[in-house]
GROMACS .gro file of C-alpha atoms in nm:
model
   78
    1UNK     CA    1   0.982  -1.387   0.599
    2UNK     CA    2   0.742  -1.062   0.452
    3UNK     CA    3   0.815  -0.779   0.222
    4UNK     CA    4   0.584  -0.473   0.371
    5UNK     CA    5   0.569  -0.158   0.124
    6UNK     CA    6   0.490   0.112   0.272
    7UNK     CA    7   0.477   0.488   0.307
    8UNK     CA    8   0.623   0.672   0.677
    9UNK     CA    9   0.340   0.886   0.618
   10UNK     CA   10   0.079   0.667   0.508
   11UNK     CA   11  -0.192   0.598   0.855
   12UNK     CA   12  -0.282   0.274   0.709
   13UNK     CA   13   0.098   0.142   0.704
   14UNK     CA   14   0.126   0.284   1.052
   15UNK     CA   15  -0.137   0.030   1.155
   16UNK     CA   16  -0.018  -0.262   0.978
   17UNK     CA   17   0.355  -0.191   1.065
   18UNK     CA   18   0.196  -0.126   1.435
   19UNK     CA   19   0.053  -0.462   1.440
   20UNK     CA   20   0.312  -0.646   1.302
   21UNK     CA   21   0.538  -0.500   1.585
   22UNK     CA   22   0.310  -0.548   1.867
   23UNK     CA   23   0.310  -0.955   1.766
   24UNK     CA   24   0.643  -0.991   1.695
   25UNK     CA   25   0.618  -1.039   1.343
   26UNK     CA   26   0.929  -1.020   1.175
   27UNK     CA   27   0.924  -0.868   0.789
   28UNK     CA   28   1.152  -0.620   0.531
   29UNK     CA   29   1.026  -0.283   0.472
   30UNK     CA   30   1.063  -0.141   0.174
   31UNK     CA   31   0.971   0.240   0.208
   32UNK     CA   32   0.848   0.376  -0.149
   33UNK     CA   33   0.990   0.726  -0.135
   34UNK     CA   34   1.243   0.524  -0.271
   35UNK     CA   35   1.149   0.535  -0.685
   36UNK     CA   36   1.358   0.151  -0.650
   37UNK     CA   37   1.124   0.028  -0.429
   38UNK     CA   38   0.792   0.158  -0.630
   39UNK     CA   39   0.908   0.009  -0.940
   40UNK     CA   40   0.968  -0.355  -0.724
   41UNK     CA   41   0.607  -0.305  -0.574
   42UNK     CA   42   0.465  -0.254  -0.955
   43UNK     CA   43   0.655  -0.547  -1.058
   44UNK     CA   44   0.522  -0.805  -0.765
   45UNK     CA   45   0.147  -0.629  -0.705
   46UNK     CA   46   0.081  -0.431  -1.016
   47UNK     CA   47  -0.019  -0.138  -0.907
   48UNK     CA   48   0.114   0.231  -0.723
   49UNK     CA   49  -0.057   0.135  -0.343
   50UNK     CA   50   0.073   0.108   0.023
   51UNK     CA   51   0.059  -0.082   0.236
   52UNK     CA   52   0.105  -0.388  -0.028
   53UNK     CA   53   0.231  -0.746   0.162
   54UNK     CA   54   0.387  -0.973  -0.019
   55UNK     CA   55   0.454  -1.336   0.143
   56UNK     CA   56   0.822  -1.480  -0.008
   57UNK     CA   57   0.705  -1.827   0.077
   58UNK     CA   58   0.365  -1.873  -0.092
   59UNK     CA   59   0.409  -1.556  -0.327
   60UNK     CA   60   0.050  -1.438  -0.169
   61UNK     CA   61   0.038  -1.073  -0.250
   62UNK     CA   62  -0.230  -0.842  -0.026
   63UNK     CA   63  -0.348  -0.493  -0.034
   64UNK     CA   64  -0.525  -0.306   0.212
   65UNK     CA   65  -0.454  -0.282   0.574
   66UNK     CA   66  -0.673  -0.478   0.747
   67UNK     CA   67  -0.718  -0.753   0.451
   68UNK     CA   68  -0.292  -0.758   0.476
   69UNK     CA   69  -0.378  -0.809   0.952
   70UNK     CA   70  -0.666  -1.051   0.857
   71UNK     CA   71  -0.415  -1.250   0.639
   72UNK     CA   72  -0.116  -1.266   0.939
   73UNK     CA   73  -0.358  -1.329   1.212
   74UNK     CA   74  -0.468  -1.645   0.982
   75UNK     CA   75  -0.168  -1.775   0.859
   76UNK     CA   76   0.000  -1.664   1.216
   77UNK     CA   77  -0.288  -1.815   1.432
   78UNK     CA   78  -0.328  -1.478   1.658
   0.00000   0.00000   0.00000
């Protein structure tokens, strides 16, 4: 399962969430307007930047909306 760290007002986050929704890919969403989610983001990724995808199964960590989309496409064979 993917963990996606976002900020609802972020257009790049919206781009990733739309891609995941359009392709029926399940994920856990963590909104960084919640301070606890920012702390988890910093622990996992090292910087306070969204969107950020963490793959729980592989440990892969990806920033940047298009990099996240490309990663998921390759992983899911889309």
